[in-house]
Coordinates of C-alpha atoms in Angstrom, one line a residue:
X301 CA 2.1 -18.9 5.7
X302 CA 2.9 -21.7 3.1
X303 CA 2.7 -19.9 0.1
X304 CA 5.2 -16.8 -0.8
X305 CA 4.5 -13.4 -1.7
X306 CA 0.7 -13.5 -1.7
X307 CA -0.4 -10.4 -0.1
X308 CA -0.7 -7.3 -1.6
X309 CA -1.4 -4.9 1.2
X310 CA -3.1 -1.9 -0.2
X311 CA -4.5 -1.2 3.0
X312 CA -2.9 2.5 2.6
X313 CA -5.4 3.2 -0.4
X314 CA -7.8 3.0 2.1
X315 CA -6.1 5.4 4.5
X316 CA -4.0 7.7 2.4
X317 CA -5.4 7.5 -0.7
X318 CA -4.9 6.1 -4.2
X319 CA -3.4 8.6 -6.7
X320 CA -3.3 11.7 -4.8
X321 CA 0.2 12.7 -3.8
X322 CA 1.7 15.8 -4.5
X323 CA 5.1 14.1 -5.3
X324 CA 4.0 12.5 -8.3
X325 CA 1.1 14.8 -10.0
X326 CA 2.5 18.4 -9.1
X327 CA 6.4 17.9 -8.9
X328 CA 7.0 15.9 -12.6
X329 CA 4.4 18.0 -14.2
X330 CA 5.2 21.5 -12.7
X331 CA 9.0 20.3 -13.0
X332 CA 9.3 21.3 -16.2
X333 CA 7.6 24.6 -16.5
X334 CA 9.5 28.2 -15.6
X335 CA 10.1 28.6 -12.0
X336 CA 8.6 31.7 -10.3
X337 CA 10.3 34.8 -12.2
X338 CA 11.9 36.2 -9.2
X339 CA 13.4 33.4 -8.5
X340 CA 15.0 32.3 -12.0
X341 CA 17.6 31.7 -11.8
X342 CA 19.0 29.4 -8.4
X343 CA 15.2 28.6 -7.7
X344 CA 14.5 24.7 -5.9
X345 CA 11.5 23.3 -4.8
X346 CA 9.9 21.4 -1.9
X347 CA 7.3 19.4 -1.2
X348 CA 4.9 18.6 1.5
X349 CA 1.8 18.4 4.0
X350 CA 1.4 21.7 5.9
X351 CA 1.6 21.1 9.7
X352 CA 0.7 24.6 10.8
X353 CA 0.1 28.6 9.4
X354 CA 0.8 31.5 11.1
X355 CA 1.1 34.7 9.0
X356 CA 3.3 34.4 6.3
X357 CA 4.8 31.5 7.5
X358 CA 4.1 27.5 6.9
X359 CA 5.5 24.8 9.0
X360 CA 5.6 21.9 6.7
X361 CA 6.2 18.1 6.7
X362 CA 8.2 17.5 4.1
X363 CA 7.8 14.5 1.8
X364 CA 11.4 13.3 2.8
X365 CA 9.8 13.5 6.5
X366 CA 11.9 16.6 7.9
X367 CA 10.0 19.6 9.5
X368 CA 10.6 22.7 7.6
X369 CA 9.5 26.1 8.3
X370 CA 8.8 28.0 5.1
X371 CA 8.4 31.7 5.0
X372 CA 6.6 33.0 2.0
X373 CA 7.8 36.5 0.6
X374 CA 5.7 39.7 1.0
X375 CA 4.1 39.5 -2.3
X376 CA 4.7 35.7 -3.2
X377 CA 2.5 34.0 -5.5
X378 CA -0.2 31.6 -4.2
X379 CA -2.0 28.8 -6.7
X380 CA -4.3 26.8 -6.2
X381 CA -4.3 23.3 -8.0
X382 CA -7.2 21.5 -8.9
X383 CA -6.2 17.7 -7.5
X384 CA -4.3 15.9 -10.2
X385 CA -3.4 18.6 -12.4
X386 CA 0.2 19.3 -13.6
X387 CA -0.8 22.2 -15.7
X388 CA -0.7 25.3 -14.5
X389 CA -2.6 26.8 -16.9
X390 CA -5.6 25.1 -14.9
X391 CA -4.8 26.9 -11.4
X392 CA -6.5 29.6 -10.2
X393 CA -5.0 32.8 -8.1
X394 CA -5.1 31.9 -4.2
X395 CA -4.1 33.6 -0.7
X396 CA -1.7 32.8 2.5
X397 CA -6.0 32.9 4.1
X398 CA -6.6 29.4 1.9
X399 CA -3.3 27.6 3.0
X400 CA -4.6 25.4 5.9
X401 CA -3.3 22.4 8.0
X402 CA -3.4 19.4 5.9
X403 CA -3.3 20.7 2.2
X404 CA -0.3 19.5 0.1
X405 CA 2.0 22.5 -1.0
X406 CA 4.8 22.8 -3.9
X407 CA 6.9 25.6 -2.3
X408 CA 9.2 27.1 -4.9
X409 CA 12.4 29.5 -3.8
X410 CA 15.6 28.8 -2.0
X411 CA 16.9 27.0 1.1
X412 CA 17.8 29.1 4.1
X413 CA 20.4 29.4 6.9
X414 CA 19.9 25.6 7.7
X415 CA 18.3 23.2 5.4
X416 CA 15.1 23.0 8.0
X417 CA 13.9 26.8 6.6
X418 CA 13.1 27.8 3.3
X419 CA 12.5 31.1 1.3
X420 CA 9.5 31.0 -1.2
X421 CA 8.5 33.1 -4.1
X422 CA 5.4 30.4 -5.1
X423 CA 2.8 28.2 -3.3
X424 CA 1.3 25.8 -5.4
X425 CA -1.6 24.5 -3.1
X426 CA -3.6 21.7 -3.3
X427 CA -6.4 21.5 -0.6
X428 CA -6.9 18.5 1.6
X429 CA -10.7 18.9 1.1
X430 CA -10.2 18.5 -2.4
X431 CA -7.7 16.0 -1.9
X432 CA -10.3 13.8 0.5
X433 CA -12.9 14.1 -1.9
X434 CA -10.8 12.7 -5.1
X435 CA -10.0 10.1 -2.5
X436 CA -13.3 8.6 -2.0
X437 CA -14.2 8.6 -5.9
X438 CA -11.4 7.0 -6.8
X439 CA -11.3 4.2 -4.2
X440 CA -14.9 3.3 -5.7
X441 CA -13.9 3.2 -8.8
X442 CA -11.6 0.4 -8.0
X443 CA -13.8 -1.1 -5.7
X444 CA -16.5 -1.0 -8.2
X445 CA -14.0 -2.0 -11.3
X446 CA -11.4 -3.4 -9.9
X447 CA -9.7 -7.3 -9.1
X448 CA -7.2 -8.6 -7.7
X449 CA -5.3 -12.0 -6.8
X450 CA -2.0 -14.0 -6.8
X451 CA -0.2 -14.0 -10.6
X452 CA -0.3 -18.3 -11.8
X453 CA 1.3 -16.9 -15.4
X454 CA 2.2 -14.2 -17.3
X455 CA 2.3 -14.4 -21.5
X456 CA 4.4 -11.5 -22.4
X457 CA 3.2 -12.2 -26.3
X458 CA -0.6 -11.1 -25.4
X459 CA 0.2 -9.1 -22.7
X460 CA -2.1 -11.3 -20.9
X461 CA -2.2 -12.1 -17.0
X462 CA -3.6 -15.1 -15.8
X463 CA -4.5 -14.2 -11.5
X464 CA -6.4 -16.2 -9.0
X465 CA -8.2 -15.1 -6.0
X466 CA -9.6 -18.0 -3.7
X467 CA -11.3 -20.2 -5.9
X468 CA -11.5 -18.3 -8.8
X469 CA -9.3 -17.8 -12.3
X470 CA -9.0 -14.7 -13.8
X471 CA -7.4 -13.1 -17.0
X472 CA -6.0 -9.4 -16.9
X473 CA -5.7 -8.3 -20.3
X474 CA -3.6 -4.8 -21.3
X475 CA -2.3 -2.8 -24.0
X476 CA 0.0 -0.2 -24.8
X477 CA -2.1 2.3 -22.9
X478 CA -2.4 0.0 -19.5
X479 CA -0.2 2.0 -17.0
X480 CA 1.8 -0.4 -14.6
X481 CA 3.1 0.3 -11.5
X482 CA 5.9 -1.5 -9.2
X483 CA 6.0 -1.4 -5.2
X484 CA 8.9 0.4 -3.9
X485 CA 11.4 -2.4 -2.1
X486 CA 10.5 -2.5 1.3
X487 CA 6.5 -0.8 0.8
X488 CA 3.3 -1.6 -0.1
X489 CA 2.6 2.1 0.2
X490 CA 0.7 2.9 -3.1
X491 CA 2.2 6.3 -3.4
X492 CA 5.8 5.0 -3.2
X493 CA 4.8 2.6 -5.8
X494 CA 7.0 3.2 -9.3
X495 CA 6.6 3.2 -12.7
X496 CA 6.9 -0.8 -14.0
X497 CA 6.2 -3.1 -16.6
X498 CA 4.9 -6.0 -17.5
X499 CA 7.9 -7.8 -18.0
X500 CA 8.5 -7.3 -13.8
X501 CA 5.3 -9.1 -12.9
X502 CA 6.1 -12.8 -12.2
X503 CA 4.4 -15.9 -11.2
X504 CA 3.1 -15.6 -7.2
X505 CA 3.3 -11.9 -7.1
X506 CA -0.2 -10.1 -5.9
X507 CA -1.5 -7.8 -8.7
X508 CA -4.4 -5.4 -8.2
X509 CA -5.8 -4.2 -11.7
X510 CA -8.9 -1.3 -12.5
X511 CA -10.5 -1.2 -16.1
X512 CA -13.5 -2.8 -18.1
X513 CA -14.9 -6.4 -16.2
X514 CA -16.3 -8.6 -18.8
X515 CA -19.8 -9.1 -17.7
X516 CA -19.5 -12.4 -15.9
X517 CA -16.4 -11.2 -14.0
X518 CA -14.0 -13.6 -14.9
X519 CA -11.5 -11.1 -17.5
X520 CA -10.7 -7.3 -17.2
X521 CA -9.2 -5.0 -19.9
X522 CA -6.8 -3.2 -17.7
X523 CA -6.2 0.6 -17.7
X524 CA -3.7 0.5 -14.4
X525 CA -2.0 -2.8 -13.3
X526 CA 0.1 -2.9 -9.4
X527 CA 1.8 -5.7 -8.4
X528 CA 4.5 -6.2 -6.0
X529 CA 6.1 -9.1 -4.2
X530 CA 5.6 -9.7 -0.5
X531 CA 6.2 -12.5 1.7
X532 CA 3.2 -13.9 4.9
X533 CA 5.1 -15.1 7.7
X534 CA 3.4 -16.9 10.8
X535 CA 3.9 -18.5 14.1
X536 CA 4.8 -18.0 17.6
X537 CA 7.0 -14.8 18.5
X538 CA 10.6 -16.2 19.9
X539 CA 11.5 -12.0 21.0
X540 CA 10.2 -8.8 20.3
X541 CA 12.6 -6.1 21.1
X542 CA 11.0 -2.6 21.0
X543 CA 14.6 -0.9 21.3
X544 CA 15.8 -2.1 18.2
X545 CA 12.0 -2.7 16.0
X546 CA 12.8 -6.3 15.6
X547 CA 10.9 -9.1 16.0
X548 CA 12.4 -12.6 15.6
X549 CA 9.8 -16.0 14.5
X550 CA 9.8 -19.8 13.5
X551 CA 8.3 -19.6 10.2
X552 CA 5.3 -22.5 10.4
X553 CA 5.5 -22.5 6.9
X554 CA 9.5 -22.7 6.3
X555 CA 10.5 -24.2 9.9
X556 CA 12.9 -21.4 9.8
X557 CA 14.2 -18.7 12.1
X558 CA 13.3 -15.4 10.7
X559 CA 14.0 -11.8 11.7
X560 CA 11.8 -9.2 10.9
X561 CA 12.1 -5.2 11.4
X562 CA 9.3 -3.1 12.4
X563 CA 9.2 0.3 11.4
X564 CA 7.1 3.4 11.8
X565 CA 5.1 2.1 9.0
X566 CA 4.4 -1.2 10.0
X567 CA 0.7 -1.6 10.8
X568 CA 0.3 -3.5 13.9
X569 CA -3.4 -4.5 14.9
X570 CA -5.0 -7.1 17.1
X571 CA -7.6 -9.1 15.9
X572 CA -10.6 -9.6 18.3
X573 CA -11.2 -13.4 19.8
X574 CA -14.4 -14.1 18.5
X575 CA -13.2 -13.1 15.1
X576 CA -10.3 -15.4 15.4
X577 CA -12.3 -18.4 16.0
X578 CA -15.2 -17.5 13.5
X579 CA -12.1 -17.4 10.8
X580 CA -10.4 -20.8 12.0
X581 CA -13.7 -22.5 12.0
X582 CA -14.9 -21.2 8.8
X583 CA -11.3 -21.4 7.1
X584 CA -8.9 -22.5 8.7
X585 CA -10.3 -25.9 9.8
X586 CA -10.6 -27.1 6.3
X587 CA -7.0 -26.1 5.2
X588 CA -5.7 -28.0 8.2
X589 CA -7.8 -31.1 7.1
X590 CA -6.5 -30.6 3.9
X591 CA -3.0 -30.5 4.2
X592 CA -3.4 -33.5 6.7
X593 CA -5.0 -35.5 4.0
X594 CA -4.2 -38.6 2.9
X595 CA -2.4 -39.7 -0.8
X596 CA -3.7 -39.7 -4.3
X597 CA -6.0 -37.7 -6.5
X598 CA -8.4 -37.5 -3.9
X599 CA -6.0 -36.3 -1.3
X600 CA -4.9 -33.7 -4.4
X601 CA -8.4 -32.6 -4.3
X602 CA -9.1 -31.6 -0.9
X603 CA -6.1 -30.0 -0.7
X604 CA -6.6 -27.6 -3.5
X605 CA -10.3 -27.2 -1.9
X606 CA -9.1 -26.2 1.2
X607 CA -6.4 -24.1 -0.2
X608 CA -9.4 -22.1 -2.1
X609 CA -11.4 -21.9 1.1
X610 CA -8.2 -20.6 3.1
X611 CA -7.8 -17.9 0.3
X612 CA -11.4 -17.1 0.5
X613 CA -11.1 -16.8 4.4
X614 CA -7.7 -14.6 3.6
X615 CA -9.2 -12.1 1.7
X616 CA -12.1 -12.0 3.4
X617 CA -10.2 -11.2 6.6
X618 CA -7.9 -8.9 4.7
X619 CA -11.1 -6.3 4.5
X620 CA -11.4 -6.3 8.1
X621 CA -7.7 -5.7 9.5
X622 CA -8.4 -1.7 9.2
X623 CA -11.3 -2.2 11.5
X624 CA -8.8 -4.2 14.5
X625 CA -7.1 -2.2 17.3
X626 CA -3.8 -0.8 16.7
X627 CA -1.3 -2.0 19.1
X628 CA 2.4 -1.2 19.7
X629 CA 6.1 -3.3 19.4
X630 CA 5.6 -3.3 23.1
X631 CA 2.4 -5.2 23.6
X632 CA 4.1 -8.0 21.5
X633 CA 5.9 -10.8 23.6
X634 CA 7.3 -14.2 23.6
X635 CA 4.8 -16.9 22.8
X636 CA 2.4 -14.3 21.0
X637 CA 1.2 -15.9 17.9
X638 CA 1.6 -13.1 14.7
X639 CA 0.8 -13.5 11.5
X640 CA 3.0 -11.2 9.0
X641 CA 2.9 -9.7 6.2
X642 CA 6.8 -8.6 4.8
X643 CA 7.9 -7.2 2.1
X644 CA 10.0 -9.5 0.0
X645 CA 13.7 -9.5 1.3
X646 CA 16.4 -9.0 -1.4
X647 CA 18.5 -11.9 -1.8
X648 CA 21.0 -12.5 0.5
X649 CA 19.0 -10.5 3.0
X650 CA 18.9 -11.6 6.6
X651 CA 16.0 -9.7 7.3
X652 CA 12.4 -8.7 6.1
X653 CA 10.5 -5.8 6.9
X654 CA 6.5 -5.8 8.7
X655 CA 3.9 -4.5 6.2
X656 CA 1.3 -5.7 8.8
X657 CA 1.8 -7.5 12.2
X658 CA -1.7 -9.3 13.6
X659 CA -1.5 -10.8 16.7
X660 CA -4.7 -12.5 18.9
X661 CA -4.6 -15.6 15.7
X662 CA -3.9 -18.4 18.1
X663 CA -7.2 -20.5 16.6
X664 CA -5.9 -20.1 13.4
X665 CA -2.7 -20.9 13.4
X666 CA -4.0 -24.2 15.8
X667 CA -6.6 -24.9 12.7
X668 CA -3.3 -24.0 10.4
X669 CA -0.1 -25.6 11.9
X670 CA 1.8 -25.1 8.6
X671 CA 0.7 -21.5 8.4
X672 CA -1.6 -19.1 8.5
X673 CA -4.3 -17.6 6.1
X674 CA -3.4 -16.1 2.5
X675 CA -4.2 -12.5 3.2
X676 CA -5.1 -10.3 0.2
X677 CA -6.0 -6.6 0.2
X678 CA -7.3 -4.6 -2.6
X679 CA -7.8 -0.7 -3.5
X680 CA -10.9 0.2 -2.7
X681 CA -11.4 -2.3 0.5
X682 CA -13.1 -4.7 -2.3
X683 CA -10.7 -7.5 -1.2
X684 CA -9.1 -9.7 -3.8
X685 CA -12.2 -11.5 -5.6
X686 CA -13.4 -10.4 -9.1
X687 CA -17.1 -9.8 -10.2
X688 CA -19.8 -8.8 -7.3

């Protein structure tokens, strides 16, 4: 796509959820509080989504993505967390009977024999039911108070953010209580995202913000701000090589060669033919004309017309990726038109890495010969516009 870094993929909040990971709630908080008596004085802790219960023992998925099987002393403590608590104070006295397969668990004790079984004195729990349901509330809060677009300017001396989405402007104002967040290099994934600042948001990256809309939409007082930099790649595949998760492009936008890795994480989807050419018509036909336009102020016109419309297809398109068939790295081949969503390579970098591969956008990319839509995804599935 011809414009940089203008996707912020938050497809995940949708899937996994918004705040609701044990890392961050349970292990900063519970961090510094007194580790299980028993286990004083050499105790560690692990994290992670139970895969399986049998007895007194808990296959778990560790956060760090290793299998471990803990087994939980005759006697352990069992606690169960409301979801986002870091108190203990607030947990209530639970049972091995209410660990179940998909609630989150702080294990506290010591490593065994091999570093894939662990010893625990304490089971902090957090169940999935409770989890899910935390979930849906706060996905429509942002939905329902949330915005989103690309950053046009930051002024450090207000604090103020200045995004657009399609056609329209918005400011994103905050304060000393706003609570910013950074995307992990290489992930859009919310719960990787880390602790930022204003001072990392720049020009062209995507920002999602929740907090107070002013009544006609156009300004938000922010209580959370998330931005990130990615990059939208598109064009025709020139090989996809399943053995090694990489795919290699001609940018339409750039005219260069670019290599991209696919990992585990990358979301790879088809879109559906009849919603390819609905888009192209709808979008992508006027940002073609657009950039195909002629000189002068008129020509400068269209062209920023047809680069609003060709947002406003983006993000309207972005809501609907969840809903297209996954595929795999294998059903990609030479010739396939993709377009790409990366995260932004660090410089020097020969590579990029797939947020989101769609394939089955031949009309679009035909409607868009110098790229392909502006795709823009928001917590809460609201896509990147501002008032409703």
């Amino acid at each position: 796509m011809a414009t940089r870094n203008n996707s912020l993929t938050l497809r995940i909040a949708l899937s996994l959820g918004v705040f609701l990971t044990l890392a961050g709630s349970m292990n900063r908080g519970l961090a510094a509080q007194a580790p299980a008596p028993a286990a004083a004085a050499a105790a560690v802790s692990q994290r992670g989504t139970v895969k399986a219960v049998s007895g007194n023992t808990i296959t778990m998925v560790a956060d760090a993505g290793q299998t471990v099987t803990v087994n939980v002393a005759t006697g352990a403590k069992v606690m169960k967390l409301p979801v986002g608590s870091t108190d203990l104070k607030t947990a209530t006295a639970g049972e091995m009977a209410d660990v179940a397969v998909g609630d989150r668990i702080l294990v506290t004790g010591k490593v065994g024999d091999t570093p894939e079984t662990f010893g625990a004195v304490r089971v902090i729990l957090m169940k999935s039911s409770d989890i899910a349901s935390m979930q849906a509330a706060q996905q429509a809060d942002w939905k329902a108070r949330g915005l989103g677009g690309m950053v046009s300017s930051v002024d450090p001396a207000t604090g103020s953010i200045t995004i657009t989405s399609g056609a329209k402007k918005m400011v994103v104002n905050t304060s000393s209580k706003t609570d910013f967040k950074r995307f992990a290099a290489g992930s859009e994934k919310y719960q990787d995202a880390k602790p930022g600042t204003l001072a990392q948001i720049q020009p062209k990256d995507q920002l999602q913000a929740r907090g107070t809309k002013s009544e006609d939409g156009t300004s938000l007082q922010a209580e959370e701000v998330i931005s990130g930099s990615f990059e939208n790649l598109s064009g025709q595949i020139a090989s996809a090589d399943p053995a090694t998760g990489k795919i290699t492009l001609k940018d339409l936008a750039t005219k260069k060669m670019i290599t991209v890795d696919v990992t585990p994480n990358s979301d790879l989807r088809n879109m559906p033919a009849q919603v390819a050419a609905r888009f192209a018509t709808n979008g992508g036909a006027a940002a073609g004309g657009g950039r195909r336009g002629g000189g002068g102020a008129a020509a400068a016109g269209a062209t920023a017309d047809a680069a609003g419309a060709r947002r406003s297809a983006g993000a309207d398109l972005s809501q609907m990726i969840t809903r297209f068939p996954t595929i795999t790295l294998a059903d990609l081949h030479k010739g396939d038109a993709v377009m790409i969503v990366a995260s932004e390579p660090t410089p020097g970098a020969s590579t990029v890495t797939a947020v989101t591969v769609l394939t089955g956008v031949d009309p679009i990319l035909t409607a868009n010969p110098n790229g392909g839509m502006d795709l823009s995804m928001s917590v809460g599935g609201g896509g990147g516009g501002g008032a409703e």
